[in-house]
Amino acid sequence: MAEVLSALADPTRRRILDALAAHGETTATVLAAELPVSRQAIVKHLAVLDRAGLVTGRREGREARYVVRPAGLGVTARWMDRVAADWDSRLSAVKRLAEATQNSTGGSPDEPDPGQVPGI
């Protein structure tokens, strides 16, 4: 998963993935025509995406044709969903604690603390 996150950290690689998803299957030459990157740079980015399991390439004559591998993104998306759910749970617990503290002290979130100096 670290390889996937590392590969996705680069905005050019994300744009390549988007273009591949739009085309379904295409070559580095077609991608280079659409993006402000040389064909050689596209090939290097595709190699990183391939190692991360996000794309796969196959030879067809003299060219390689690439396609997105959604399974590589699926594992990472499921992990991110679990992390998001954990954070939602933690933030809900903080909110409940803050509300319980507020209710036990009789304060209101709109009322300033009388011990606090305004502007500080």
mmCIF file of C-alpha atoms in Angstrom:
data_model
loop_
_atom_site.group_PDB
_atom_site.id
_atom_site.type_symbol
_atom_site.label_atom_id
_atom_site.label_comp_id
_atom_site.label_asym_id
_atom_site.label_seq_id
_atom_site.Cartn_x
_atom_site.Cartn_y
_atom_site.Cartn_z
ATOM 1 C CA MET A 1 0.000 0.000 0.000
ATOM 2 C CA ALA A 2 2.959 2.344 0.634
ATOM 3 C CA GLU A 3 3.888 2.026 -3.038
ATOM 4 C CA VAL A 4 0.351 2.993 -4.065
ATOM 5 C CA LEU A 5 0.323 6.063 -1.824
ATOM 6 C CA SER A 6 3.788 7.050 -3.016
ATOM 7 C CA ALA A 7 2.748 6.656 -6.654
ATOM 8 C CA LEU A 8 -0.415 8.687 -6.104
ATOM 9 C CA ALA A 9 1.497 11.464 -4.345
ATOM 10 C CA ASP A 10 2.709 12.758 -7.704
ATOM 11 C CA PRO A 11 0.157 14.976 -9.492
ATOM 12 C CA THR A 12 1.428 13.955 -12.938
ATOM 13 C CA ARG A 13 0.829 10.289 -12.147
ATOM 14 C CA ARG A 14 -2.679 11.110 -10.929
ATOM 15 C CA ARG A 15 -3.340 12.900 -14.227
ATOM 16 C CA ILE A 16 -2.000 9.885 -16.125
ATOM 17 C CA LEU A 17 -4.348 7.603 -14.180
ATOM 18 C CA ASP A 18 -7.270 9.922 -14.923
ATOM 19 C CA ALA A 19 -6.412 9.925 -18.637
ATOM 20 C CA LEU A 20 -6.027 6.143 -18.665
ATOM 21 C CA ALA A 21 -9.378 5.739 -16.929
ATOM 22 C CA ALA A 22 -10.985 7.987 -19.562
ATOM 23 C CA HIS A 23 -9.411 6.053 -22.467
ATOM 24 C CA GLY A 24 -9.776 2.579 -21.048
ATOM 25 C CA GLU A 25 -6.592 1.402 -22.740
ATOM 26 C CA THR A 26 -4.000 3.517 -24.507
ATOM 27 C CA THR A 27 -0.329 4.067 -25.272
ATOM 28 C CA ALA A 28 2.292 6.347 -23.780
ATOM 29 C CA THR A 29 2.312 8.246 -27.078
ATOM 30 C CA VAL A 30 -1.395 9.123 -26.775
ATOM 31 C CA LEU A 31 -0.946 10.135 -23.130
ATOM 32 C CA ALA A 32 2.036 12.336 -24.020
ATOM 33 C CA ALA A 33 -0.061 14.114 -26.646
ATOM 34 C CA GLU A 34 -2.659 14.987 -23.983
ATOM 35 C CA LEU A 35 -0.398 15.909 -21.087
ATOM 36 C CA PRO A 36 2.352 18.524 -20.827
ATOM 37 C CA VAL A 37 4.960 15.775 -20.341
ATOM 38 C CA SER A 38 7.307 14.028 -22.769
ATOM 39 C CA ARG A 39 6.655 10.473 -23.888
ATOM 40 C CA GLN A 40 9.812 9.341 -22.056
ATOM 41 C CA ALA A 41 8.547 10.893 -18.822
ATOM 42 C CA ILE A 42 5.144 9.246 -19.327
ATOM 43 C CA VAL A 43 6.855 5.852 -19.721
ATOM 44 C CA LYS A 44 8.792 6.396 -16.466
ATOM 45 C CA HIS A 45 5.625 7.415 -14.620
ATOM 46 C CA LEU A 46 3.792 4.378 -16.037
ATOM 47 C CA ALA A 47 6.613 2.147 -14.729
ATOM 48 C CA VAL A 48 6.088 3.563 -11.220
ATOM 49 C CA LEU A 49 2.327 3.050 -11.517
ATOM 50 C CA ASP A 50 2.916 -0.499 -12.766
ATOM 51 C CA ARG A 51 5.202 -1.363 -9.821
ATOM 52 C CA ALA A 52 2.513 -0.010 -7.482
ATOM 53 C CA GLY A 53 -0.054 -2.299 -9.124
ATOM 54 C CA LEU A 54 -2.162 0.584 -10.430
ATOM 55 C CA VAL A 55 -1.695 -0.033 -14.160
ATOM 56 C CA THR A 56 -0.654 -2.897 -16.336
ATOM 57 C CA GLY A 57 0.914 -2.850 -19.756
ATOM 58 C CA ARG A 58 0.941 -5.337 -22.598
ATOM 59 C CA ARG A 59 2.913 -5.341 -25.814
ATOM 60 C CA GLU A 60 1.001 -4.936 -29.031
ATOM 61 C CA GLY A 61 3.392 -4.809 -31.942
ATOM 62 C CA ARG A 62 5.964 -2.096 -31.291
ATOM 63 C CA GLU A 63 3.953 -0.310 -28.616
ATOM 64 C CA ALA A 64 2.857 -1.065 -25.111
ATOM 65 C CA ARG A 65 -0.781 -0.491 -24.267
ATOM 66 C CA TYR A 66 -1.659 0.424 -20.691
ATOM 67 C CA VAL A 67 -4.834 0.059 -18.666
ATOM 68 C CA VAL A 68 -5.807 0.956 -15.081
ATOM 69 C CA ARG A 69 -5.922 -1.919 -12.576
ATOM 70 C CA PRO A 70 -8.780 -0.942 -10.233
ATOM 71 C CA ALA A 71 -7.912 -3.686 -7.712
ATOM 72 C CA GLY A 72 -4.746 -1.790 -6.744
ATOM 73 C CA LEU A 73 -6.827 1.235 -5.874
ATOM 74 C CA GLY A 74 -9.467 -0.873 -4.123
ATOM 75 C CA VAL A 75 -7.133 -2.075 -1.376
ATOM 76 C CA THR A 76 -5.971 1.463 -0.674
ATOM 77 C CA ALA A 77 -9.521 2.850 -0.792
ATOM 78 C CA ARG A 78 -10.697 0.254 1.746
ATOM 79 C CA TRP A 79 -7.780 1.155 4.051
ATOM 80 C CA MET A 80 -8.595 4.866 3.705
ATOM 81 C CA ASP A 81 -12.262 4.131 4.512
ATOM 82 C CA ARG A 82 -11.195 2.361 7.730
ATOM 83 C CA VAL A 83 -8.926 5.270 8.702
ATOM 84 C CA ALA A 84 -11.737 7.753 8.003
ATOM 85 C CA ALA A 85 -14.172 5.702 10.103
ATOM 86 C CA ASP A 86 -11.645 5.591 12.962
ATOM 87 C CA TRP A 87 -11.239 9.368 12.826
ATOM 88 C CA ASP A 88 -15.004 9.907 12.660
ATOM 89 C CA SER A 89 -15.365 7.767 15.768
ATOM 90 C CA ARG A 90 -12.611 9.646 17.594
ATOM 91 C CA LEU A 91 -14.011 13.046 16.652
ATOM 92 C CA SER A 92 -17.487 11.980 17.786
ATOM 93 C CA ALA A 93 -16.012 10.936 21.135
ATOM 94 C CA VAL A 94 -14.285 14.329 21.483
ATOM 95 C CA LYS A 95 -17.547 16.081 20.620
ATOM 96 C CA ARG A 96 -19.480 14.028 23.212
ATOM 97 C CA LEU A 97 -16.810 14.779 25.827
ATOM 98 C CA ALA A 98 -16.913 18.512 25.041
ATOM 99 C CA GLU A 99 -20.700 18.554 25.198
ATOM 100 C CA ALA A 100 -20.714 16.621 28.477
ATOM 101 C CA THR A 101 -18.163 19.016 29.956
ATOM 102 C CA GLN A 102 -20.163 21.994 28.715
ATOM 103 C CA ASN A 103 -23.391 20.607 30.176
ATOM 104 C CA SER A 104 -21.795 19.832 33.541
ATOM 105 C CA THR A 105 -20.375 23.369 33.857
ATOM 106 C CA GLY A 106 -23.556 25.016 32.579
ATOM 107 C CA GLY A 107 -21.669 26.962 29.917
ATOM 108 C CA SER A 108 -22.712 27.681 26.400
ATOM 109 C CA PRO A 109 -20.435 27.515 23.379
ATOM 110 C CA ASP A 110 -21.508 31.080 22.510
ATOM 111 C CA GLU A 111 -20.754 32.470 25.974
ATOM 112 C CA PRO A 112 -17.166 33.533 26.622
ATOM 113 C CA ASP A 113 -15.418 32.056 29.650
ATOM 114 C CA PRO A 114 -15.707 34.715 32.409
ATOM 115 C CA GLY A 115 -12.094 34.029 33.439
ATOM 116 C CA GLN A 116 -10.777 34.623 29.956
ATOM 117 C CA VAL A 117 -9.479 38.039 28.944
ATOM 118 C CA PRO A 118 -11.168 39.225 25.724
ATOM 119 C CA GLY A 119 -8.908 39.267 22.671
ATOM 120 C CA ILE A 120 -6.481 36.669 23.995
#
